[in-house]
């Protein structure tokens, strides 16, 4: 079962921030977008990840366990992407110049 990394990241944002609005502010997305991502994730997993009331959002036991495992894993994914992004900062490969003999 393939999971969307964005949905997992949305779950972590909401859990760490303690709510959808706060998670949206922290991640620079919309609260409704985070809510939809968490809903998709819960549907795929077949388990509720948050207990929601009008005043609070708290992880269920399953959500807390998932958060424990996801936080370091997503940190590793970010670190791996940072390594790859480092290659963008500097030129790489062969540079060929075609110049007239008089200029060389």
mmCIF file of N, CA, C and O in Angstrom:
data_model
loop_
_atom_site.group_PDB
_atom_site.id
_atom_site.type_symbol
_atom_site.label_atom_id
_atom_site.label_comp_id
_atom_site.label_asym_id
_atom_site.label_seq_id
_atom_site.Cartn_x
_atom_site.Cartn_y
_atom_site.Cartn_z
ATOM 1 N N UNK A 1 0.856 -1.175 0.000
ATOM 2 C CA UNK A 1 0.000 0.000 0.000
ATOM 3 C C UNK A 1 0.897 1.232 0.000
ATOM 4 O O UNK A 1 1.624 1.488 0.946
ATOM 5 N N UNK A 2 0.871 1.983 -1.073
ATOM 6 C CA UNK A 2 1.699 3.180 -1.210
ATOM 7 C C UNK A 2 1.033 4.355 -0.507
ATOM 8 O O UNK A 2 -0.153 4.614 -0.684
ATOM 9 N N UNK A 3 1.806 5.035 0.298
ATOM 10 C CA UNK A 3 1.314 6.207 1.009
ATOM 11 C C UNK A 3 1.876 7.456 0.354
ATOM 12 O O UNK A 3 3.006 7.465 -0.121
ATOM 13 N N UNK A 4 1.100 8.504 0.378
ATOM 14 C CA UNK A 4 1.536 9.798 -0.138
ATOM 15 C C UNK A 4 2.365 10.481 0.944
ATOM 16 O O UNK A 4 1.899 10.682 2.067
ATOM 17 N N UNK A 5 3.599 10.823 0.603
ATOM 18 C CA UNK A 5 4.493 11.472 1.559
ATOM 19 C C UNK A 5 3.915 12.791 2.048
ATOM 20 O O UNK A 5 4.094 13.164 3.213
ATOM 21 N N UNK A 6 3.203 13.493 1.189
ATOM 22 C CA UNK A 6 2.571 14.758 1.580
ATOM 23 C C UNK A 6 1.505 14.560 2.641
ATOM 24 O O UNK A 6 1.382 15.374 3.565
ATOM 25 N N UNK A 7 0.736 13.479 2.526
ATOM 26 C CA UNK A 7 -0.289 13.190 3.534
ATOM 27 C C UNK A 7 0.357 12.862 4.874
ATOM 28 O O UNK A 7 -0.120 13.289 5.931
ATOM 29 N N UNK A 8 1.459 12.123 4.837
ATOM 30 C CA UNK A 8 2.176 11.791 6.077
ATOM 31 C C UNK A 8 2.750 13.059 6.712
ATOM 32 O O UNK A 8 2.666 13.245 7.930
ATOM 33 N N UNK A 9 3.310 13.927 5.893
ATOM 34 C CA UNK A 9 3.860 15.186 6.399
ATOM 35 C C UNK A 9 2.748 16.065 6.975
ATOM 36 O O UNK A 9 2.945 16.750 7.990
ATOM 37 N N UNK A 10 1.575 16.047 6.354
ATOM 38 C CA UNK A 10 0.439 16.819 6.864
ATOM 39 C C UNK A 10 0.032 16.306 8.244
ATOM 40 O O UNK A 10 -0.219 17.098 9.160
ATOM 41 N N UNK A 11 -0.010 14.988 8.393
ATOM 42 C CA UNK A 11 -0.329 14.381 9.688
ATOM 43 C C UNK A 11 0.656 14.855 10.762
ATOM 44 O O UNK A 11 0.270 15.262 11.847
ATOM 45 N N UNK A 12 1.950 14.821 10.447
ATOM 46 C CA UNK A 12 2.977 15.235 11.409
ATOM 47 C C UNK A 12 2.815 16.718 11.745
ATOM 48 O O UNK A 12 2.917 17.104 12.913
ATOM 49 N N UNK A 13 2.536 17.554 10.751
ATOM 50 C CA UNK A 13 2.352 18.991 10.996
ATOM 51 C C UNK A 13 1.214 19.247 11.975
ATOM 52 O O UNK A 13 1.351 20.033 12.909
ATOM 53 N N UNK A 14 0.100 18.586 11.754
ATOM 54 C CA UNK A 14 -1.075 18.773 12.617
ATOM 55 C C UNK A 14 -0.777 18.260 14.023
ATOM 56 O O UNK A 14 -1.072 18.931 15.022
ATOM 57 N N UNK A 15 -0.154 17.089 14.114
ATOM 58 C CA UNK A 15 0.132 16.500 15.423
ATOM 59 C C UNK A 15 1.111 17.355 16.220
ATOM 60 O O UNK A 15 0.908 17.596 17.416
ATOM 61 N N UNK A 16 2.169 17.835 15.570
ATOM 62 C CA UNK A 16 3.165 18.638 16.274
ATOM 63 C C UNK A 16 2.627 20.006 16.674
ATOM 64 O O UNK A 16 2.977 20.530 17.723
ATOM 65 N N UNK A 17 1.760 20.570 15.837
ATOM 66 C CA UNK A 17 1.209 21.898 16.127
ATOM 67 C C UNK A 17 0.015 21.831 17.079
ATOM 68 O O UNK A 17 -0.359 22.829 17.674
ATOM 69 N N UNK A 18 -0.613 20.670 17.189
ATOM 70 C CA UNK A 18 -1.756 20.531 18.077
ATOM 71 C C UNK A 18 -3.074 20.979 17.484
ATOM 72 O O UNK A 18 -4.044 21.180 18.202
ATOM 73 N N UNK A 19 -3.117 21.143 16.163
ATOM 74 C CA UNK A 19 -4.367 21.528 15.522
ATOM 75 C C UNK A 19 -4.167 21.818 14.050
ATOM 76 O O UNK A 19 -3.035 21.979 13.585
ATOM 77 N N UNK A 20 -5.272 21.876 13.323
ATOM 78 C CA UNK A 20 -5.201 22.094 11.879
ATOM 79 C C UNK A 20 -4.817 23.529 11.527
ATOM 80 O O UNK A 20 -4.002 23.755 10.639
ATOM 81 N N UNK A 21 -5.395 24.507 12.230
ATOM 82 C CA UNK A 21 -5.050 25.902 11.939
ATOM 83 C C UNK A 21 -3.588 26.194 12.258
ATOM 84 O O UNK A 21 -2.880 26.823 11.475
ATOM 85 N N UNK A 22 -3.143 25.710 13.418
ATOM 86 C CA UNK A 22 -1.758 25.926 13.826
ATOM 87 C C UNK A 22 -0.801 25.187 12.894
ATOM 88 O O UNK A 22 0.258 25.697 12.532
ATOM 89 N N UNK A 23 -1.172 23.976 12.492
ATOM 90 C CA UNK A 23 -0.362 23.202 11.553
ATOM 91 C C UNK A 23 -0.271 23.869 10.197
ATOM 92 O O UNK A 23 0.776 23.861 9.549
ATOM 93 N N UNK A 24 -1.372 24.492 9.776
ATOM 94 C CA UNK A 24 -1.386 25.206 8.496
ATOM 95 C C UNK A 24 -0.458 26.406 8.551
ATOM 96 O O UNK A 24 0.293 26.657 7.616
ATOM 97 N N UNK A 25 -0.494 27.141 9.658
ATOM 98 C CA UNK A 25 0.408 28.288 9.811
ATOM 99 C C UNK A 25 1.865 27.844 9.782
ATOM 100 O O UNK A 25 2.692 28.459 9.128
ATOM 101 N N UNK A 26 2.164 26.765 10.483
ATOM 102 C CA UNK A 26 3.547 26.281 10.575
ATOM 103 C C UNK A 26 4.059 25.734 9.246
ATOM 104 O O UNK A 26 5.227 25.895 8.914
ATOM 105 N N UNK A 27 3.174 25.101 8.482
ATOM 106 C CA UNK A 27 3.619 24.464 7.233
ATOM 107 C C UNK A 27 3.377 25.331 5.997
ATOM 108 O O UNK A 27 3.804 24.972 4.900
ATOM 109 N N UNK A 28 2.687 26.443 6.158
ATOM 110 C CA UNK A 28 2.443 27.334 5.026
ATOM 111 C C UNK A 28 1.395 26.809 4.063
ATOM 112 O O UNK A 28 1.419 27.138 2.877
ATOM 113 N N UNK A 29 0.475 26.004 4.555
ATOM 114 C CA UNK A 29 -0.623 25.489 3.726
ATOM 115 C C UNK A 29 -1.945 25.907 4.352
ATOM 116 O O UNK A 29 -1.973 26.628 5.336
ATOM 117 N N UNK A 30 -3.043 25.405 3.788
ATOM 118 C CA UNK A 30 -4.348 25.746 4.343
ATOM 119 C C UNK A 30 -4.816 24.665 5.321
ATOM 120 O O UNK A 30 -4.456 23.503 5.197
ATOM 121 N N UNK A 31 -5.629 25.079 6.278
ATOM 122 C CA UNK A 31 -6.175 24.133 7.247
ATOM 123 C C UNK A 31 -7.049 23.100 6.551
ATOM 124 O O UNK A 31 -7.023 21.915 6.893
ATOM 125 N N UNK A 32 -7.803 23.532 5.538
ATOM 126 C CA UNK A 32 -8.666 22.581 4.829
ATOM 127 C C UNK A 32 -7.833 21.575 4.037
ATOM 128 O O UNK A 32 -8.197 20.412 3.937
ATOM 129 N N UNK A 33 -6.702 22.025 3.495
ATOM 130 C CA UNK A 33 -5.807 21.106 2.787
ATOM 131 C C UNK A 33 -5.221 20.065 3.716
ATOM 132 O O UNK A 33 -5.129 18.878 3.377
ATOM 133 N N UNK A 34 -4.826 20.498 4.918
ATOM 134 C CA UNK A 34 -4.307 19.547 5.908
ATOM 135 C C UNK A 34 -5.387 18.577 6.344
ATOM 136 O O UNK A 34 -5.135 17.382 6.481
ATOM 137 N N UNK A 35 -6.594 19.090 6.552
ATOM 138 C CA UNK A 35 -7.707 18.247 6.969
ATOM 139 C C UNK A 35 -7.993 17.164 5.927
ATOM 140 O O UNK A 35 -8.189 15.994 6.259
ATOM 141 N N UNK A 36 -7.993 17.556 4.669
ATOM 142 C CA UNK A 36 -8.239 16.594 3.583
ATOM 143 C C UNK A 36 -7.119 15.562 3.508
ATOM 144 O O UNK A 36 -7.373 14.372 3.312
ATOM 145 N N UNK A 37 -5.876 15.990 3.677
ATOM 146 C CA UNK A 37 -4.738 15.061 3.634
ATOM 147 C C UNK A 37 -4.827 14.050 4.768
ATOM 148 O O UNK A 37 -4.602 12.851 4.563
ATOM 149 N N UNK A 38 -5.172 14.505 5.965
ATOM 150 C CA UNK A 38 -5.302 13.598 7.109
ATOM 151 C C UNK A 38 -6.472 12.647 6.884
ATOM 152 O O UNK A 38 -6.381 11.446 7.173
ATOM 153 N N UNK A 39 -7.552 13.150 6.321
ATOM 154 C CA UNK A 39 -8.717 12.301 6.041
ATOM 155 C C UNK A 39 -8.335 11.195 5.043
ATOM 156 O O UNK A 39 -8.709 10.034 5.218
ATOM 157 N N UNK A 40 -7.576 11.554 3.994
ATOM 158 C CA UNK A 40 -7.123 10.546 3.017
ATOM 159 C C UNK A 40 -6.252 9.488 3.687
ATOM 160 O O UNK A 40 -6.398 8.297 3.438
ATOM 161 N N UNK A 41 -5.345 9.941 4.552
ATOM 162 C CA UNK A 41 -4.447 9.031 5.243
ATOM 163 C C UNK A 41 -5.229 8.080 6.148
ATOM 164 O O UNK A 41 -4.977 6.875 6.158
ATOM 165 N N UNK A 42 -6.173 8.623 6.892
ATOM 166 C CA UNK A 42 -6.996 7.791 7.774
ATOM 167 C C UNK A 42 -7.791 6.763 6.965
ATOM 168 O O UNK A 42 -7.921 5.603 7.374
ATOM 169 N N UNK A 43 -8.286 7.172 5.812
ATOM 170 C CA UNK A 43 -9.040 6.253 4.961
ATOM 171 C C UNK A 43 -8.146 5.132 4.449
ATOM 172 O O UNK A 43 -8.520 3.960 4.484
ATOM 173 N N UNK A 44 -6.947 5.494 3.975
ATOM 174 C CA UNK A 44 -6.013 4.478 3.480
ATOM 175 C C UNK A 44 -5.595 3.502 4.569
ATOM 176 O O UNK A 44 -5.472 2.315 4.327
ATOM 177 N N UNK A 45 -5.343 4.024 5.764
ATOM 178 C CA UNK A 45 -4.900 3.168 6.863
ATOM 179 C C UNK A 45 -6.039 2.406 7.514
ATOM 180 O O UNK A 45 -5.822 1.382 8.164
ATOM 181 N N UNK A 46 -7.245 2.946 7.394
ATOM 182 C CA UNK A 46 -8.403 2.300 8.008
ATOM 183 C C UNK A 46 -8.449 2.479 9.513
ATOM 184 O O UNK A 46 -9.039 1.665 10.219
ATOM 185 N N UNK A 47 -7.819 3.532 10.005
ATOM 186 C CA UNK A 47 -7.799 3.799 11.447
ATOM 187 C C UNK A 47 -7.842 5.312 11.674
ATOM 188 O O UNK A 47 -7.316 6.078 10.883
ATOM 189 N N UNK A 48 -8.496 5.712 12.745
ATOM 190 C CA UNK A 48 -8.581 7.131 13.093
ATOM 191 C C UNK A 48 -7.281 7.558 13.768
ATOM 192 O O UNK A 48 -6.804 6.901 14.687
ATOM 193 N N UNK A 49 -6.697 8.656 13.320
ATOM 194 C CA UNK A 49 -5.416 9.119 13.849
ATOM 195 C C UNK A 49 -5.553 10.257 14.851
ATOM 196 O O UNK A 49 -4.654 10.482 15.653
ATOM 197 N N UNK A 50 -6.672 10.986 14.790
ATOM 198 C CA UNK A 50 -6.904 12.100 15.710
ATOM 199 C C UNK A 50 -8.289 12.005 16.325
ATOM 200 O O UNK A 50 -9.248 11.603 15.666
ATOM 201 N N UNK A 51 -8.389 12.404 17.593
ATOM 202 C CA UNK A 51 -9.677 12.661 18.224
ATOM 203 C C UNK A 51 -9.912 14.152 18.039
ATOM 204 O O UNK A 51 -9.109 14.973 18.479
ATOM 205 N N UNK A 52 -10.988 14.494 17.352
ATOM 206 C CA UNK A 52 -11.280 15.888 17.038
ATOM 207 C C UNK A 52 -12.505 16.351 17.800
ATOM 208 O O UNK A 52 -13.519 15.671 17.830
ATOM 209 N N UNK A 53 -12.389 17.524 18.407
ATOM 210 C CA UNK A 53 -13.556 18.195 18.979
ATOM 211 C C UNK A 53 -13.538 19.605 18.417
ATOM 212 O O UNK A 53 -12.616 19.972 17.682
ATOM 213 N N UNK A 54 -14.527 20.386 18.769
ATOM 214 C CA UNK A 54 -14.556 21.763 18.266
ATOM 215 C C UNK A 54 -13.421 22.591 18.861
ATOM 216 O O UNK A 54 -13.044 23.618 18.307
ATOM 217 N N UNK A 55 -12.863 22.163 19.986
ATOM 218 C CA UNK A 55 -11.830 22.945 20.658
ATOM 219 C C UNK A 55 -10.433 22.329 20.601
ATOM 220 O O UNK A 55 -9.456 23.002 20.899
ATOM 221 N N UNK A 56 -10.339 21.047 20.276
ATOM 222 C CA UNK A 56 -9.001 20.442 20.304
ATOM 223 C C UNK A 56 -8.855 19.305 19.305
ATOM 224 O O UNK A 56 -9.841 18.727 18.849
ATOM 225 N N UNK A 57 -7.617 19.031 19.003
ATOM 226 C CA UNK A 57 -7.243 17.911 18.146
ATOM 227 C C UNK A 57 -6.114 17.193 18.871
ATOM 228 O O UNK A 57 -5.088 17.800 19.188
ATOM 229 N N UNK A 58 -6.317 15.916 19.171
ATOM 230 C CA UNK A 58 -5.296 15.143 19.878
ATOM 231 C C UNK A 58 -5.132 13.794 19.193
ATOM 232 O O UNK A 58 -6.123 13.193 18.754
ATOM 233 N N UNK A 59 -3.897 13.315 19.087
ATOM 234 C CA UNK A 59 -3.680 12.010 18.441
ATOM 235 C C UNK A 59 -4.327 10.884 19.238
ATOM 236 O O UNK A 59 -4.335 10.909 20.472
ATOM 237 N N UNK A 60 -4.880 9.926 18.531
ATOM 238 C CA UNK A 60 -5.345 8.698 19.163
ATOM 239 C C UNK A 60 -4.105 7.885 19.524
ATOM 240 O O UNK A 60 -2.974 8.284 19.217
ATOM 241 N N UNK A 61 -4.278 6.733 20.140
ATOM 242 C CA UNK A 61 -3.119 5.894 20.449
ATOM 243 C C UNK A 61 -2.398 5.491 19.162
ATOM 244 O O UNK A 61 -1.173 5.532 19.083
ATOM 245 N N UNK A 62 -3.179 5.138 18.132
ATOM 246 C CA UNK A 62 -2.580 4.781 16.838
ATOM 247 C C UNK A 62 -1.842 5.984 16.246
ATOM 248 O O UNK A 62 -0.749 5.844 15.695
ATOM 249 N N UNK A 63 -2.424 7.171 16.360
ATOM 250 C CA UNK A 63 -1.792 8.377 15.845
ATOM 251 C C UNK A 63 -0.500 8.701 16.574
ATOM 252 O O UNK A 63 0.497 9.096 15.958
ATOM 253 N N UNK A 64 -0.498 8.512 17.899
ATOM 254 C CA UNK A 64 0.711 8.778 18.685
ATOM 255 C C UNK A 64 1.829 7.820 18.291
ATOM 256 O O UNK A 64 2.990 8.222 18.153
ATOM 257 N N UNK A 65 1.489 6.560 18.098
ATOM 258 C CA UNK A 65 2.505 5.570 17.689
ATOM 259 C C UNK A 65 3.046 5.884 16.304
ATOM 260 O O UNK A 65 4.235 5.767 16.050
ATOM 261 N N UNK A 66 2.154 6.265 15.390
ATOM 262 C CA UNK A 66 2.584 6.614 14.039
ATOM 263 C C UNK A 66 3.508 7.827 14.078
ATOM 264 O O UNK A 66 4.543 7.853 13.416
ATOM 265 N N UNK A 67 3.161 8.825 14.883
ATOM 266 C CA UNK A 67 3.973 10.027 15.010
ATOM 267 C C UNK A 67 5.375 9.694 15.524
ATOM 268 O O UNK A 67 6.364 10.221 15.026
ATOM 269 N N UNK A 68 5.460 8.803 16.520
ATOM 270 C CA UNK A 68 6.758 8.389 17.070
ATOM 271 C C UNK A 68 7.684 7.842 15.991
ATOM 272 O O UNK A 68 8.877 8.100 15.998
ATOM 273 N N UNK A 69 7.124 7.061 15.081
ATOM 274 C CA UNK A 69 7.931 6.415 14.046
ATOM 275 C C UNK A 69 8.168 7.326 12.847
ATOM 276 O O UNK A 69 9.201 7.252 12.203
ATOM 277 N N UNK A 70 7.194 8.167 12.521
ATOM 278 C CA UNK A 70 7.301 9.017 11.334
ATOM 279 C C UNK A 70 8.255 10.185 11.504
ATOM 280 O O UNK A 70 8.946 10.558 10.559
ATOM 281 N N UNK A 71 8.295 10.775 12.680
ATOM 282 C CA UNK A 71 9.107 11.973 12.880
ATOM 283 C C UNK A 71 10.569 11.736 12.500
ATOM 284 O O UNK A 71 11.113 12.469 11.677
ATOM 285 N N UNK A 72 11.237 10.692 13.037
ATOM 286 C CA UNK A 72 12.631 10.477 12.611
ATOM 287 C C UNK A 72 12.743 10.051 11.149
ATOM 288 O O UNK A 72 13.696 10.428 10.456
ATOM 289 N N UNK A 73 11.772 9.299 10.656
ATOM 290 C CA UNK A 73 11.827 8.832 9.264
ATOM 291 C C UNK A 73 11.721 10.011 8.296
ATOM 292 O O UNK A 73 12.473 10.083 7.316
ATOM 293 N N UNK A 74 10.815 10.936 8.552
ATOM 294 C CA UNK A 74 10.684 12.105 7.677
ATOM 295 C C UNK A 74 11.909 13.003 7.789
ATOM 296 O O UNK A 74 12.311 13.644 6.811
ATOM 297 N N UNK A 75 12.527 13.040 8.966
ATOM 298 C CA UNK A 75 13.771 13.778 9.124
ATOM 299 C C UNK A 75 14.870 13.196 8.245
ATOM 300 O O UNK A 75 15.653 13.930 7.626
ATOM 301 N N UNK A 76 14.928 11.875 8.141
ATOM 302 C CA UNK A 76 15.909 11.205 7.287
ATOM 303 C C UNK A 76 15.637 11.491 5.808
ATOM 304 O O UNK A 76 16.565 11.690 5.031
ATOM 305 N N UNK A 77 14.366 11.516 5.423
ATOM 306 C CA UNK A 77 14.009 11.833 4.040
ATOM 307 C C UNK A 77 14.455 13.255 3.709
ATOM 308 O O UNK A 77 15.033 13.503 2.648
ATOM 309 N N UNK A 78 14.206 14.195 4.602
ATOM 310 C CA UNK A 78 14.631 15.588 4.381
ATOM 311 C C UNK A 78 16.147 15.677 4.255
ATOM 312 O O UNK A 78 16.664 16.392 3.394
ATOM 313 N N UNK A 79 16.871 14.949 5.110
ATOM 314 C CA UNK A 79 18.336 14.964 5.050
ATOM 315 C C UNK A 79 18.831 14.397 3.719
ATOM 316 O O UNK A 79 19.768 14.926 3.115
ATOM 317 N N UNK A 80 18.191 13.326 3.246
ATOM 318 C CA UNK A 80 18.573 12.734 1.959
ATOM 319 C C UNK A 80 18.330 13.714 0.819
ATOM 320 O O UNK A 80 19.156 13.848 -0.090
ATOM 321 N N UNK A 81 17.216 14.418 0.861
ATOM 322 C CA UNK A 81 16.919 15.395 -0.182
ATOM 323 C C UNK A 81 17.883 16.583 -0.129
ATOM 324 O O UNK A 81 18.252 17.132 -1.167
ATOM 325 N N UNK A 82 18.304 16.963 1.073
ATOM 326 C CA UNK A 82 19.280 18.048 1.208
ATOM 327 C C UNK A 82 20.604 17.669 0.557
ATOM 328 O O UNK A 82 21.266 18.514 -0.051
ATOM 329 N N UNK A 83 21.001 16.402 0.689
ATOM 330 C CA UNK A 83 22.240 15.941 0.058
ATOM 331 C C UNK A 83 22.140 16.084 -1.455
ATOM 332 O O UNK A 83 23.039 16.598 -2.114
ATOM 333 N N UNK A 84 21.029 15.656 -2.013
ATOM 334 C CA UNK A 84 20.830 15.747 -3.458
ATOM 335 C C UNK A 84 20.751 17.207 -3.895
ATOM 336 O O UNK A 84 21.322 17.585 -4.917
ATOM 337 N N UNK A 85 20.064 18.037 -3.126
ATOM 338 C CA UNK A 85 19.947 19.453 -3.474
ATOM 339 C C UNK A 85 21.295 20.153 -3.467
ATOM 340 O O UNK A 85 21.485 21.151 -4.162
ATOM 341 N N UNK A 86 22.246 19.643 -2.698
ATOM 342 C CA UNK A 86 23.585 20.216 -2.673
ATOM 343 C C UNK A 86 24.270 20.158 -4.028
ATOM 344 O O UNK A 86 25.113 20.991 -4.352
ATOM 345 N N UNK A 87 23.909 19.197 -4.852
ATOM 346 C CA UNK A 87 24.493 19.079 -6.179
ATOM 347 C C UNK A 87 24.013 20.187 -7.113
ATOM 348 O O UNK A 87 24.656 20.487 -8.102
ATOM 349 N N UNK A 88 22.876 20.775 -6.809
ATOM 350 C CA UNK A 88 22.355 21.869 -7.617
ATOM 351 C C UNK A 88 23.130 23.155 -7.414
ATOM 352 O O UNK A 88 23.124 24.026 -8.254
ATOM 353 N N UNK A 89 23.784 23.285 -6.268
ATOM 354 C CA UNK A 89 24.478 24.522 -5.925
ATOM 355 C C UNK A 89 25.820 24.697 -6.622
ATOM 356 O O UNK A 89 26.392 25.762 -6.602
ATOM 357 N N UNK A 90 26.329 23.633 -7.211
ATOM 358 C CA UNK A 90 27.629 23.757 -7.865
ATOM 359 C C UNK A 90 27.580 23.085 -9.228
ATOM 360 O O UNK A 90 26.888 22.081 -9.409
ATOM 361 N N UNK A 91 28.326 23.605 -10.174
ATOM 362 C CA UNK A 91 28.347 23.012 -11.509
ATOM 363 C C UNK A 91 28.961 21.620 -11.465
ATOM 364 O O UNK A 91 29.829 21.338 -10.662
ATOM 365 N N UNK A 92 28.486 20.766 -12.332
ATOM 366 C CA UNK A 92 29.026 19.410 -12.422
ATOM 367 C C UNK A 92 29.023 18.982 -13.883
ATOM 368 O O UNK A 92 28.202 19.444 -14.677
ATOM 369 N N UNK A 93 29.944 18.124 -14.245
ATOM 370 C CA UNK A 93 29.983 17.611 -15.605
ATOM 371 C C UNK A 93 31.099 18.230 -16.411
ATOM 372 O O UNK A 93 31.942 18.970 -15.909
ATOM 373 N N UNK A 94 31.098 17.910 -17.681
ATOM 374 C CA UNK A 94 32.138 18.381 -18.598
ATOM 375 C C UNK A 94 31.682 19.661 -19.275
ATOM 376 O O UNK A 94 30.554 19.755 -19.745
ATOM 377 N N UNK A 95 32.586 20.613 -19.326
ATOM 378 C CA UNK A 95 32.309 21.869 -20.007
ATOM 379 C C UNK A 95 33.160 21.907 -21.273
ATOM 380 O O UNK A 95 34.369 21.771 -21.223
ATOM 381 N N UNK A 96 32.512 22.041 -22.395
ATOM 382 C CA UNK A 96 33.225 22.111 -23.673
ATOM 383 C C UNK A 96 33.045 23.502 -24.259
ATOM 384 O O UNK A 96 31.935 24.028 -24.296
ATOM 385 N N UNK A 97 34.146 24.056 -24.682
ATOM 386 C CA UNK A 97 34.103 25.376 -25.296
ATOM 387 C C UNK A 97 34.567 25.263 -26.743
ATOM 388 O O UNK A 97 35.586 24.650 -27.037
ATOM 389 N N UNK A 98 33.817 25.839 -27.621
ATOM 390 C CA UNK A 98 34.216 25.950 -29.043
ATOM 391 C C UNK A 98 34.577 27.392 -29.302
ATOM 392 O O UNK A 98 33.711 28.258 -29.333
ATOM 393 N N UNK A 99 35.863 27.650 -29.397
ATOM 394 C CA UNK A 99 36.334 29.014 -29.611
ATOM 395 C C UNK A 99 37.311 29.028 -30.778
ATOM 396 O O UNK A 99 37.972 28.015 -31.072
ATOM 397 N N UNK A 100 37.436 30.149 -31.464
ATOM 398 C CA UNK A 100 38.408 30.226 -32.529
ATOM 399 C C UNK A 100 39.832 30.047 -31.991
ATOM 400 O O UNK A 100 40.125 30.370 -30.843
ATOM 401 N N UNK A 101 40.719 29.523 -32.835
ATOM 402 C CA UNK A 101 42.094 29.283 -32.428
ATOM 403 C C UNK A 101 42.750 30.575 -31.957
ATOM 404 O O UNK A 101 43.515 30.584 -30.995
ATOM 405 N N UNK A 102 42.440 31.696 -32.585
ATOM 406 C CA UNK A 102 43.056 32.965 -32.213
ATOM 407 C C UNK A 102 42.656 33.372 -30.785
ATOM 408 O O UNK A 102 43.432 34.022 -30.081
ATOM 409 N N UNK A 103 41.459 32.983 -30.307
ATOM 410 C CA UNK A 103 41.019 33.336 -28.972
ATOM 411 C C UNK A 103 41.606 32.398 -27.927
ATOM 412 O O UNK A 103 41.786 32.765 -26.775
ATOM 413 N N UNK A 104 41.884 31.176 -28.324
ATOM 414 C CA UNK A 104 42.426 30.191 -27.377
ATOM 415 C C UNK A 104 43.845 30.577 -27.061
ATOM 416 O O UNK A 104 44.370 30.481 -26.016
#
